[in-house]
Every structure is written in C-alpha cells, then in structure tokens.
C-alpha cells in the first residue's frame, strides 16, 4: 500500500478541525451474553475469534506514528473484550505505549461479568485509562435475565462495587465509571430504581463526583455517571425513533431534562435519523482494527464492508493516509455515496455537528481540499 503525501494544508486541517483520532481495537469478536438489543442476539457473528498477540503488537507499535494531537484508544468493538485470555497483559502493554502528556487515553466498555480483581487492578493501576462503561440495563435479577439472557445480575453488581472499592484504594479518580442503562420496553419501569440503587452505592462508598445523564453529548463530563441512553436499532430508523421518543419521555418524567429540552433533543434527533445520508465525519477521525487486523474507517462497520487495509501489512498512519481512505473521504465531501452503500444506508452519525451535515461538508471542502 502506498501512503499519500500529507500536505501542510491537510495537516493544518486535522489540527484545527479534527484534533482527535478514535482508534477502536477489536480484541474479541464474541460475547458471553445474548442481549436483546445487540445486533448479534439472534445468533453469532459470521466470523468470531480473538485478536492474536502479533496483530495486537503490530497495532500498538503503529500508535507512535499517529500524528494527531489527541488519541483515544477503545479496545473493543462488538465483542466482550474481557473474555480475551490475555486481556490484562494487553491493557498493560497498551497503557505503557500511550503517553498521557500527549492526550492519549484508553476507554473500554464491558458487561462486567469478567471484571474480576485482576482485571480491576490492571485497569485502576493504568496511567491512561480514562473511562470504563459498564452495561447493566436493569435494576433487578428478573429484568436482567430477560434482557441479557443470563442469571448473573448479582455477580455483575458485586463486580462493579468491588471495582469501585479497588479504584478508591488506589486513590485514583480514573477511570471514570459510566454505569449504562439502555431504556427500552423491557426495563422502562426500573429506571428510577436503577438510579436510586446506584446513588446509594456511590454514597456508601463516599464517591461524590457523580451525575445522572440522559444524553449522548454529555460523554465528556469529568465525573462518574449513570448513563441513560435509548435503544438504537441499526436496521430501522422507525424503531430507533420510537425508542428515542420513549427515552425522552422517561428522562423528562423523572426530571433529568425539561420539557423544553425534550423538544429540542427530539427535533435535533429526528433530523439526525431521517435526513438523507450524504456526509459523515467518521472517515476523517476514526480507525477500527478488527480482530484479524483488517481496518475499517468507523466503528459501525462490524463486518468490515469498508476494507481499508490490514495492520499486519501496513502501519495505521500509512493506512489512514492511503489512497483508499482518501477516496472514501472524497465521496463523502461531494455527497456521493452510491458506491458506498454501507455509508449511504447507515443511520448513525459520529458527531453532534452532523445535525447540519451540509454546512460541515461545505466547510470541510474549503479547508481540506
């Protein structure tokens, strides 16, 4: 693969308008749960497996060549990364490779089934681990079993509490912990119980930096959080909109947002879901390394439909500035995605600014081309 020469104009563009690269690393393409809201809940993905140490090391060794002011590494995609038999070793290697002085950090999402003492200590002793999202989605064993397909609610709650105790013992405020609750028909009556239960846990542990959030755009708040989100359906705009309305009704009724904010969010997210997809920022600031080393330009390409290269053959920076990546960006800039049906049919935008995609597409044309 031949990497293109990056002009000063484009370097200035990334520095001013993008600033951050989000690098997802799929350590594991399999899971130990069968959640009803997961794209894989009806069956296993077409290909499953664990990332080899060689592929992982090739990825980590490429990181030092990345020329972005900020780097967020997310070592998961659609699988449960803590199932990887070398998860603690991989987190330690990645942490040693990153530099917090260069705004390089790790964020991870987990169902906490394997969040044992060893994994918890490894995460809490990391110097670059910024955020740990834990998906629970229930406030009772019965609802957890219904949603997750597994009777492990008590184990998960105990693992999370133990993790918080270990983090407190390390006298480290990081990683911030986001306890996630995806609001849906199966659990909508447990939202307030979920908040009450976890508020009590945080109070008993003496953890004061704590918020309840009901919106995606508050992800960067510097505190622990109960994170209430809506159920996103990648195959249906109508279902996603219905779930979005349920989510906004509930978080309005329990006082997280006002009625005025509800109307603002719904108006914004209606555009977000139903406007014709012509442009997305993902190819400008995202890379996903699949468990086999293949590269995608965003984290919503679970089957690697948008193949950009392989980290076992080329370095990440070389792939990011390759002709294949650049061609995809050009099609987005000119609003012509007929040759990229995966992008054209996608209902997810990777930036709040994409509520007004035409403005940002025109801005990017002027500054990037």
mmCIF file of C-alpha atoms in Angstrom:
data_model
loop_
_atom_site.group_PDB
_atom_site.id
_atom_site.type_symbol
_atom_site.label_atom_id
_atom_site.label_comp_id
_atom_site.label_asym_id
_atom_site.label_seq_id
_atom_site.Cartn_x
_atom_site.Cartn_y
_atom_site.Cartn_z
ATOM 1 C CA UNK A 1 0.000 0.000 0.000
ATOM 2 C CA UNK A 2 1.310 3.398 -0.960
ATOM 3 C CA UNK A 3 0.641 6.142 1.549
ATOM 4 C CA UNK A 4 -0.167 9.550 0.105
ATOM 5 C CA UNK A 5 1.932 12.608 0.939
ATOM 6 C CA UNK A 6 0.045 14.649 3.531
ATOM 7 C CA UNK A 7 0.112 18.315 2.551
ATOM 8 C CA UNK A 8 0.591 21.113 5.078
ATOM 9 C CA UNK A 9 -2.954 22.249 4.296
ATOM 10 C CA UNK A 10 -4.369 18.877 5.368
ATOM 11 C CA UNK A 11 -2.147 18.707 8.429
ATOM 12 C CA UNK A 12 -3.453 22.145 9.458
ATOM 13 C CA UNK A 13 -6.997 20.952 8.783
ATOM 14 C CA UNK A 14 -6.645 17.956 11.123
ATOM 15 C CA UNK A 15 -5.026 20.122 13.790
ATOM 16 C CA UNK A 16 -7.776 22.779 13.700
ATOM 17 C CA UNK A 17 -10.966 20.865 12.879
ATOM 18 C CA UNK A 18 -10.427 17.227 13.838
ATOM 19 C CA UNK A 19 -7.761 17.170 16.562
ATOM 20 C CA UNK A 20 -8.634 13.694 17.815
ATOM 21 C CA UNK A 21 -8.288 10.193 16.377
ATOM 22 C CA UNK A 22 -10.540 7.477 17.794
ATOM 23 C CA UNK A 23 -8.907 4.072 17.388
ATOM 24 C CA UNK A 24 -11.061 1.018 18.098
ATOM 25 C CA UNK A 25 -9.279 -2.312 18.568
ATOM 26 C CA UNK A 26 -11.446 -5.425 18.411
ATOM 27 C CA UNK A 27 -9.729 -7.711 20.900
ATOM 28 C CA UNK A 28 -12.585 -10.181 20.847
ATOM 29 C CA UNK A 29 -15.375 -10.875 18.373
ATOM 30 C CA UNK A 30 -17.575 -12.980 20.643
ATOM 31 C CA UNK A 31 -19.634 -12.444 23.784
ATOM 32 C CA UNK A 32 -20.782 -14.232 26.924
ATOM 33 C CA UNK A 33 -24.303 -12.725 26.836
ATOM 34 C CA UNK A 34 -27.233 -12.658 24.404
ATOM 35 C CA UNK A 35 -28.681 -9.173 24.920
ATOM 36 C CA UNK A 36 -31.960 -8.461 23.142
ATOM 37 C CA UNK A 37 -30.704 -5.076 21.862
ATOM 38 C CA UNK A 38 -27.469 -6.452 20.410
ATOM 39 C CA UNK A 39 -27.205 -6.863 16.605
ATOM 40 C CA UNK A 40 -25.895 -10.375 17.313
ATOM 41 C CA UNK A 41 -28.570 -11.511 19.752
ATOM 42 C CA UNK A 42 -30.257 -13.767 17.171
ATOM 43 C CA UNK A 43 -27.042 -15.637 16.520
ATOM 44 C CA UNK A 44 -23.283 -15.432 16.445
ATOM 45 C CA UNK A 45 -21.482 -13.069 14.060
ATOM 46 C CA UNK A 46 -20.361 -14.569 10.774
ATOM 47 C CA UNK A 47 -16.753 -14.658 11.969
ATOM 48 C CA UNK A 48 -15.641 -14.815 15.589
ATOM 49 C CA UNK A 49 -12.338 -15.080 17.375
ATOM 50 C CA UNK A 50 -9.662 -13.385 19.468
ATOM 51 C CA UNK A 51 -7.028 -10.954 18.272
ATOM 52 C CA UNK A 52 -3.593 -12.574 18.221
ATOM 53 C CA UNK A 53 -0.749 -11.057 20.198
ATOM 54 C CA UNK A 54 1.162 -10.410 16.966
ATOM 55 C CA UNK A 55 -1.729 -8.408 15.494
ATOM 56 C CA UNK A 56 -2.130 -6.538 18.775
ATOM 57 C CA UNK A 57 1.577 -5.699 18.923
ATOM 58 C CA UNK A 58 1.547 -4.531 15.296
ATOM 59 C CA UNK A 59 -1.322 -2.222 16.235
ATOM 60 C CA UNK A 60 0.369 -0.885 19.369
ATOM 61 C CA UNK A 61 3.708 -0.384 17.603
ATOM 62 C CA UNK A 62 1.898 1.669 14.948
ATOM 63 C CA UNK A 63 0.437 4.065 17.508
ATOM 64 C CA UNK A 64 3.668 6.027 17.924
ATOM 65 C CA UNK A 65 3.452 7.030 14.264
ATOM 66 C CA UNK A 66 -0.024 8.548 14.613
ATOM 67 C CA UNK A 67 0.180 12.300 14.125
ATOM 68 C CA UNK A 68 -2.969 13.549 15.890
ATOM 69 C CA UNK A 69 -2.931 15.978 18.848
ATOM 70 C CA UNK A 70 -5.258 13.623 20.782
ATOM 71 C CA UNK A 71 -5.711 9.866 20.638
ATOM 72 C CA UNK A 72 -8.483 7.803 22.247
ATOM 73 C CA UNK A 73 -7.956 4.040 22.085
ATOM 74 C CA UNK A 74 -11.058 1.900 22.557
ATOM 75 C CA UNK A 75 -10.046 -1.778 22.893
ATOM 76 C CA UNK A 76 -13.412 -3.253 21.980
ATOM 77 C CA UNK A 77 -15.953 -3.281 19.165
ATOM 78 C CA UNK A 78 -18.950 -5.636 19.259
ATOM 79 C CA UNK A 79 -17.499 -8.368 21.447
ATOM 80 C CA UNK A 80 -16.728 -8.598 25.164
ATOM 81 C CA UNK A 81 -13.039 -7.738 25.406
ATOM 82 C CA UNK A 82 -12.589 -9.091 28.928
ATOM 83 C CA UNK A 83 -13.125 -12.589 27.511
ATOM 84 C CA UNK A 84 -9.719 -12.352 25.829
ATOM 85 C CA UNK A 85 -7.345 -14.684 27.703
ATOM 86 C CA UNK A 86 -4.602 -12.017 27.565
ATOM 87 C CA UNK A 87 -6.753 -9.002 28.450
ATOM 88 C CA UNK A 88 -4.653 -7.891 31.435
ATOM 89 C CA UNK A 89 -1.405 -8.247 29.509
ATOM 90 C CA UNK A 90 -2.849 -6.325 26.546
ATOM 91 C CA UNK A 91 -4.141 -3.470 28.725
ATOM 92 C CA UNK A 92 -0.744 -3.175 30.404
ATOM 93 C CA UNK A 93 1.107 -3.139 27.061
ATOM 94 C CA UNK A 94 -1.272 -0.543 25.645
ATOM 95 C CA UNK A 95 -1.023 1.633 28.743
ATOM 96 C CA UNK A 96 2.783 1.595 28.543
ATOM 97 C CA UNK A 97 2.658 2.580 24.874
ATOM 98 C CA UNK A 98 0.443 5.626 25.442
ATOM 99 C CA UNK A 99 1.519 8.999 26.775
ATOM 100 C CA UNK A 100 -0.996 10.936 28.906
ATOM 101 C CA UNK A 101 1.105 14.078 28.356
ATOM 102 C CA UNK A 102 0.166 13.792 24.664
ATOM 103 C CA UNK A 103 -3.545 13.425 25.486
ATOM 104 C CA UNK A 104 -3.551 9.701 24.724
ATOM 105 C CA UNK A 105 -6.076 7.645 26.676
ATOM 106 C CA UNK A 106 -7.995 4.343 26.896
ATOM 107 C CA UNK A 107 -11.757 3.890 27.129
ATOM 108 C CA UNK A 108 -13.427 0.494 27.453
ATOM 109 C CA UNK A 109 -16.974 -0.873 27.567
ATOM 110 C CA UNK A 110 -17.797 -4.144 29.335
ATOM 111 C CA UNK A 111 -20.696 -6.148 30.745
ATOM 112 C CA UNK A 112 -18.587 -6.677 33.919
ATOM 113 C CA UNK A 113 -19.084 -10.439 34.085
ATOM 114 C CA UNK A 114 -15.292 -10.917 33.898
ATOM 115 C CA UNK A 115 -14.445 -7.746 35.825
ATOM 116 C CA UNK A 116 -12.579 -9.719 38.469
ATOM 117 C CA UNK A 117 -9.912 -8.469 40.876
ATOM 118 C CA UNK A 118 -7.034 -8.959 38.449
ATOM 119 C CA UNK A 119 -8.771 -7.058 35.646
ATOM 120 C CA UNK A 120 -9.921 -4.355 38.069
ATOM 121 C CA UNK A 121 -6.417 -3.810 39.495
ATOM 122 C CA UNK A 122 -4.927 -3.737 35.990
ATOM 123 C CA UNK A 123 -7.379 -1.027 34.917
ATOM 124 C CA UNK A 124 -7.110 1.029 38.113
ATOM 125 C CA UNK A 125 -3.293 0.966 38.040
ATOM 126 C CA UNK A 126 -3.212 2.250 34.466
ATOM 127 C CA UNK A 127 -1.963 5.786 33.903
ATOM 128 C CA UNK A 128 -4.004 6.350 30.726
ATOM 129 C CA UNK A 129 -7.342 4.624 31.403
ATOM 130 C CA UNK A 130 -9.901 7.447 31.203
ATOM 131 C CA UNK A 131 -13.339 5.824 31.124
ATOM 132 C CA UNK A 132 -14.948 2.463 31.836
ATOM 133 C CA UNK A 133 -18.540 1.998 30.647
ATOM 134 C CA UNK A 134 -20.430 -0.874 32.262
ATOM 135 C CA UNK A 135 -23.637 -2.044 30.627
ATOM 136 C CA UNK A 136 -26.174 -3.280 33.195
ATOM 137 C CA UNK A 137 -29.574 -2.191 31.785
ATOM 138 C CA UNK A 138 -31.608 -3.472 34.731
ATOM 139 C CA UNK A 139 -32.300 -2.965 38.423
ATOM 140 C CA UNK A 140 -33.459 -6.493 39.244
ATOM 141 C CA UNK A 141 -32.382 -10.044 38.517
ATOM 142 C CA UNK A 142 -35.625 -10.814 36.671
ATOM 143 C CA UNK A 143 -35.276 -7.925 34.228
ATOM 144 C CA UNK A 144 -31.577 -8.595 33.792
ATOM 145 C CA UNK A 145 -32.304 -12.211 32.875
ATOM 146 C CA UNK A 146 -34.955 -11.089 30.371
ATOM 147 C CA UNK A 147 -32.662 -8.606 28.646
ATOM 148 C CA UNK A 148 -29.310 -10.353 28.926
ATOM 149 C CA UNK A 149 -30.375 -13.974 28.764
ATOM 150 C CA UNK A 150 -28.255 -14.878 31.786
ATOM 151 C CA UNK A 151 -28.872 -15.060 35.590
ATOM 152 C CA UNK A 152 -25.759 -13.089 36.543
ATOM 153 C CA UNK A 153 -27.173 -9.800 37.847
ATOM 154 C CA UNK A 154 -25.851 -10.237 41.400
ATOM 155 C CA UNK A 155 -22.385 -11.167 40.151
ATOM 156 C CA UNK A 156 -22.229 -8.097 37.897
ATOM 157 C CA UNK A 157 -23.363 -5.736 40.683
ATOM 158 C CA UNK A 158 -20.799 -7.213 43.095
ATOM 159 C CA UNK A 159 -18.042 -6.918 40.456
ATOM 160 C CA UNK A 160 -18.854 -3.245 39.885
ATOM 161 C CA UNK A 161 -18.914 -2.457 43.607
ATOM 162 C CA UNK A 162 -15.608 -4.286 44.073
ATOM 163 C CA UNK A 163 -14.112 -2.336 41.165
ATOM 164 C CA UNK A 164 -15.166 0.963 42.774
ATOM 165 C CA UNK A 165 -13.572 -0.117 46.066
ATOM 166 C CA UNK A 166 -10.322 -1.024 44.311
ATOM 167 C CA UNK A 167 -10.286 2.297 42.474
ATOM 168 C CA UNK A 168 -10.830 4.109 45.754
ATOM 169 C CA UNK A 169 -7.946 2.194 47.355
ATOM 170 C CA UNK A 170 -5.616 3.313 44.567
ATOM 171 C CA UNK A 171 -6.585 6.934 45.355
ATOM 172 C CA UNK A 172 -7.143 7.403 41.662
ATOM 173 C CA UNK A 173 -10.203 9.220 40.299
ATOM 174 C CA UNK A 174 -9.753 7.435 36.989
ATOM 175 C CA UNK A 175 -11.071 5.708 35.124
ATOM 176 C CA UNK A 176 -14.387 7.454 35.417
ATOM 177 C CA UNK A 177 -17.104 4.838 35.528
ATOM 178 C CA UNK A 178 -20.271 5.120 33.424
ATOM 179 C CA UNK A 179 -22.955 2.646 34.503
ATOM 180 C CA UNK A 180 -25.154 2.268 31.464
ATOM 181 C CA UNK A 181 -28.900 1.689 31.278
ATOM 182 C CA UNK A 182 -30.411 1.406 27.798
ATOM 183 C CA UNK A 183 -34.053 2.384 28.195
ATOM 184 C CA UNK A 184 -36.448 0.004 26.438
ATOM 185 C CA UNK A 185 -39.854 -1.554 26.903
ATOM 186 C CA UNK A 186 -38.373 -4.443 28.895
ATOM 187 C CA UNK A 187 -36.914 -2.196 31.627
ATOM 188 C CA UNK A 188 -38.698 1.181 31.443
ATOM 189 C CA UNK A 189 -40.350 0.681 34.856
ATOM 190 C CA UNK A 190 -36.973 0.226 36.583
ATOM 191 C CA UNK A 191 -35.268 3.490 35.631
ATOM 192 C CA UNK A 192 -35.897 5.232 38.955
ATOM 193 C CA UNK A 193 -34.991 2.106 40.933
ATOM 194 C CA UNK A 194 -31.751 1.873 38.944
ATOM 195 C CA UNK A 195 -30.853 5.476 39.804
ATOM 196 C CA UNK A 196 -31.789 5.052 43.483
ATOM 197 C CA UNK A 197 -29.847 1.797 43.808
ATOM 198 C CA UNK A 198 -26.618 3.133 42.342
ATOM 199 C CA UNK A 199 -26.872 6.519 44.038
ATOM 200 C CA UNK A 200 -26.936 4.633 47.348
ATOM 201 C CA UNK A 201 -23.869 2.586 46.313
ATOM 202 C CA UNK A 202 -21.883 5.720 45.458
ATOM 203 C CA UNK A 203 -22.926 7.425 48.703
ATOM 204 C CA UNK A 204 -21.952 4.401 50.801
ATOM 205 C CA UNK A 205 -18.528 4.331 49.158
ATOM 206 C CA UNK A 206 -18.069 8.064 49.707
ATOM 207 C CA UNK A 207 -17.825 8.812 45.988
ATOM 208 C CA UNK A 208 -19.029 12.379 45.465
ATOM 209 C CA UNK A 209 -18.269 13.113 41.809
ATOM 210 C CA UNK A 210 -21.447 11.608 40.432
ATOM 211 C CA UNK A 211 -24.031 12.626 37.804
ATOM 212 C CA UNK A 212 -27.042 11.204 36.019
ATOM 213 C CA UNK A 213 -27.035 11.791 32.272
ATOM 214 C CA UNK A 214 -29.697 11.102 29.677
ATOM 215 C CA UNK A 215 -27.926 12.283 26.559
ATOM 216 C CA UNK A 216 -25.080 11.139 24.305
ATOM 217 C CA UNK A 217 -23.494 14.583 24.113
ATOM 218 C CA UNK A 218 -22.516 14.616 27.798
ATOM 219 C CA UNK A 219 -19.951 11.850 27.405
ATOM 220 C CA UNK A 220 -17.044 14.116 28.292
ATOM 221 C CA UNK A 221 -18.262 15.177 31.716
ATOM 222 C CA UNK A 222 -15.454 14.701 34.217
ATOM 223 C CA UNK A 223 -17.341 12.605 36.747
ATOM 224 C CA UNK A 224 -18.719 9.155 37.400
ATOM 225 C CA UNK A 225 -22.112 8.786 35.792
ATOM 226 C CA UNK A 226 -25.305 6.804 35.472
ATOM 227 C CA UNK A 227 -25.737 6.885 31.727
ATOM 228 C CA UNK A 228 -29.319 6.511 30.465
ATOM 229 C CA UNK A 229 -29.493 6.102 26.695
ATOM 230 C CA UNK A 230 -32.008 4.995 24.104
ATOM 231 C CA UNK A 231 -32.080 1.727 22.216
ATOM 232 C CA UNK A 232 -30.565 2.246 18.797
ATOM 233 C CA UNK A 233 -31.691 -0.090 16.026
ATOM 234 C CA UNK A 234 -29.100 -0.166 13.205
ATOM 235 C CA UNK A 235 -31.631 -1.714 10.805
ATOM 236 C CA UNK A 236 -34.597 0.592 11.336
ATOM 237 C CA UNK A 237 -34.915 4.367 11.529
ATOM 238 C CA UNK A 238 -38.534 3.971 12.622
ATOM 239 C CA UNK A 239 -37.667 1.670 15.525
ATOM 240 C CA UNK A 240 -34.810 3.941 16.584
ATOM 241 C CA UNK A 241 -37.161 6.935 16.546
ATOM 242 C CA UNK A 242 -39.792 5.078 18.576
ATOM 243 C CA UNK A 243 -37.139 4.084 21.130
ATOM 244 C CA UNK A 244 -35.810 7.641 21.173
ATOM 245 C CA UNK A 245 -39.273 9.031 21.990
ATOM 246 C CA UNK A 246 -39.683 6.516 24.839
ATOM 247 C CA UNK A 247 -36.274 7.516 26.190
ATOM 248 C CA UNK A 248 -37.082 11.250 26.095
ATOM 249 C CA UNK A 249 -40.497 10.721 27.734
ATOM 250 C CA UNK A 250 -38.945 8.839 30.647
ATOM 251 C CA UNK A 251 -35.991 11.112 31.336
ATOM 252 C CA UNK A 252 -38.384 14.092 31.168
ATOM 253 C CA UNK A 253 -40.834 12.490 33.600
ATOM 254 C CA UNK A 254 -38.092 11.777 36.172
ATOM 255 C CA UNK A 255 -36.679 15.297 35.880
ATOM 256 C CA UNK A 256 -33.366 14.747 34.089
ATOM 257 C CA UNK A 257 -34.361 17.124 31.292
ATOM 258 C CA UNK A 258 -37.089 19.761 30.988
ATOM 259 C CA UNK A 259 -39.973 19.662 28.525
ATOM 260 C CA UNK A 260 -38.245 22.396 26.523
ATOM 261 C CA UNK A 261 -35.046 20.352 26.353
ATOM 262 C CA UNK A 262 -37.075 17.320 25.321
ATOM 263 C CA UNK A 263 -38.496 19.178 22.336
ATOM 264 C CA UNK A 264 -35.045 20.432 21.372
ATOM 265 C CA UNK A 265 -33.500 16.948 21.555
ATOM 266 C CA UNK A 266 -36.353 15.319 19.643
ATOM 267 C CA UNK A 267 -36.214 17.915 16.868
ATOM 268 C CA UNK A 268 -32.456 17.516 16.593
ATOM 269 C CA UNK A 269 -32.534 13.739 16.621
ATOM 270 C CA UNK A 270 -35.373 13.500 14.100
ATOM 271 C CA UNK A 271 -33.070 15.223 11.626
ATOM 272 C CA UNK A 272 -30.242 13.054 12.853
ATOM 273 C CA UNK A 273 -32.183 9.882 11.979
ATOM 274 C CA UNK A 274 -34.185 10.756 8.885
ATOM 275 C CA UNK A 275 -32.135 13.150 6.782
ATOM 276 C CA UNK A 276 -30.590 11.544 3.723
ATOM 277 C CA UNK A 277 -27.070 10.393 4.441
ATOM 278 C CA UNK A 278 -24.596 12.331 2.312
ATOM 279 C CA UNK A 279 -21.683 13.069 4.606
ATOM 280 C CA UNK A 280 -20.141 11.724 7.796
ATOM 281 C CA UNK A 281 -17.060 12.790 9.732
ATOM 282 C CA UNK A 282 -16.045 9.243 10.683
ATOM 283 C CA UNK A 283 -13.522 8.721 7.818
ATOM 284 C CA UNK A 284 -11.715 11.846 8.983
ATOM 285 C CA UNK A 285 -11.093 10.816 12.580
ATOM 286 C CA UNK A 286 -11.774 7.112 13.062
ATOM 287 C CA UNK A 287 -9.971 3.828 12.554
ATOM 288 C CA UNK A 288 -11.125 0.384 13.602
ATOM 289 C CA UNK A 289 -8.776 -2.593 13.801
ATOM 290 C CA UNK A 290 -10.749 -5.846 13.569
ATOM 291 C CA UNK A 291 -9.553 -8.944 15.428
ATOM 292 C CA UNK A 292 -7.879 -10.251 12.238
ATOM 293 C CA UNK A 293 -6.033 -6.963 11.618
ATOM 294 C CA UNK A 294 -8.339 -5.629 8.905
ATOM 295 C CA UNK A 295 -9.024 -1.890 9.068
ATOM 296 C CA UNK A 296 -12.384 -0.100 8.770
ATOM 297 C CA UNK A 297 -12.914 3.687 8.743
ATOM 298 C CA UNK A 298 -15.507 3.657 11.535
ATOM 299 C CA UNK A 299 -16.777 1.524 14.424
ATOM 300 C CA UNK A 300 -20.134 0.809 12.788
ATOM 301 C CA UNK A 301 -18.586 -1.472 10.185
ATOM 302 C CA UNK A 302 -18.753 -4.702 12.152
ATOM 303 C CA UNK A 303 -18.295 -6.972 9.118
ATOM 304 C CA UNK A 304 -15.504 -4.862 7.572
ATOM 305 C CA UNK A 305 -17.517 -3.915 4.483
ATOM 306 C CA UNK A 306 -15.267 -0.864 4.082
ATOM 307 C CA UNK A 307 -11.877 -2.554 3.949
ATOM 308 C CA UNK A 308 -9.040 -0.013 4.148
ATOM 309 C CA UNK A 309 -6.051 -2.296 4.727
ATOM 310 C CA UNK A 310 -4.525 -4.586 7.334
ATOM 311 C CA UNK A 311 -2.317 -3.624 10.265
ATOM 312 C CA UNK A 312 -0.237 -6.772 9.763
ATOM 313 C CA UNK A 313 0.825 -5.402 6.374
ATOM 314 C CA UNK A 314 0.942 -1.620 6.876
ATOM 315 C CA UNK A 315 1.116 0.813 9.787
ATOM 316 C CA UNK A 316 -2.007 2.620 10.963
ATOM 317 C CA UNK A 317 -0.842 6.065 9.879
ATOM 318 C CA UNK A 318 0.065 4.760 6.430
ATOM 319 C CA UNK A 319 -3.397 3.228 6.036
ATOM 320 C CA UNK A 320 -5.123 6.367 7.348
ATOM 321 C CA UNK A 321 -3.424 8.475 4.664
ATOM 322 C CA UNK A 322 -3.752 5.854 1.923
ATOM 323 C CA UNK A 323 -5.435 6.372 -1.430
ATOM 324 C CA UNK A 324 -8.286 4.048 -0.416
ATOM 325 C CA UNK A 325 -9.074 6.093 2.705
ATOM 326 C CA UNK A 326 -8.717 9.343 0.761
ATOM 327 C CA UNK A 327 -11.096 8.145 -1.949
ATOM 328 C CA UNK A 328 -13.772 7.424 0.668
ATOM 329 C CA UNK A 329 -13.320 10.915 2.111
ATOM 330 C CA UNK A 330 -13.737 12.464 -1.338
ATOM 331 C CA UNK A 331 -17.033 10.657 -1.895
ATOM 332 C CA UNK A 332 -18.255 11.976 1.458
ATOM 333 C CA UNK A 333 -17.107 15.500 0.712
ATOM 334 C CA UNK A 334 -19.011 15.515 -2.567
ATOM 335 C CA UNK A 335 -22.108 13.853 -1.094
ATOM 336 C CA UNK A 336 -21.961 10.900 -3.463
ATOM 337 C CA UNK A 337 -22.220 7.646 -1.522
ATOM 338 C CA UNK A 338 -23.863 5.379 -4.133
ATOM 339 C CA UNK A 339 -20.618 3.405 -4.404
ATOM 340 C CA UNK A 340 -20.542 3.032 -0.609
ATOM 341 C CA UNK A 341 -23.942 1.548 0.333
ATOM 342 C CA UNK A 342 -22.737 0.786 3.857
ATOM 343 C CA UNK A 343 -22.262 4.526 4.400
ATOM 344 C CA UNK A 344 -25.332 5.581 2.439
ATOM 345 C CA UNK A 345 -27.658 3.270 4.378
ATOM 346 C CA UNK A 346 -26.108 3.930 7.778
ATOM 347 C CA UNK A 347 -28.391 5.739 10.233
ATOM 348 C CA UNK A 348 -25.644 6.708 12.656
ATOM 349 C CA UNK A 349 -23.680 9.950 12.596
ATOM 350 C CA UNK A 350 -20.482 10.212 14.587
ATOM 351 C CA UNK A 351 -20.719 13.803 15.657
ATOM 352 C CA UNK A 352 -23.373 16.109 17.079
ATOM 353 C CA UNK A 353 -22.480 18.591 14.329
ATOM 354 C CA UNK A 354 -23.927 16.200 11.774
ATOM 355 C CA UNK A 355 -27.410 17.543 12.501
ATOM 356 C CA UNK A 356 -26.315 20.121 9.918
ATOM 357 C CA UNK A 357 -24.181 17.970 7.577
ATOM 358 C CA UNK A 358 -24.344 20.287 4.565
ATOM 359 C CA UNK A 359 -22.679 23.138 6.484
ATOM 360 C CA UNK A 360 -19.828 20.955 7.709
ATOM 361 C CA UNK A 361 -19.421 19.191 4.383
ATOM 362 C CA UNK A 362 -19.005 22.585 2.682
ATOM 363 C CA UNK A 363 -16.626 23.758 5.407
ATOM 364 C CA UNK A 364 -14.539 20.599 5.066
ATOM 365 C CA UNK A 365 -14.404 21.046 1.294
ATOM 366 C CA UNK A 366 -12.990 24.531 1.666
ATOM 367 C CA UNK A 367 -10.453 23.611 4.318
ATOM 368 C CA UNK A 368 -9.467 20.082 3.294
ATOM 369 C CA UNK A 369 -9.326 20.147 -0.496
#
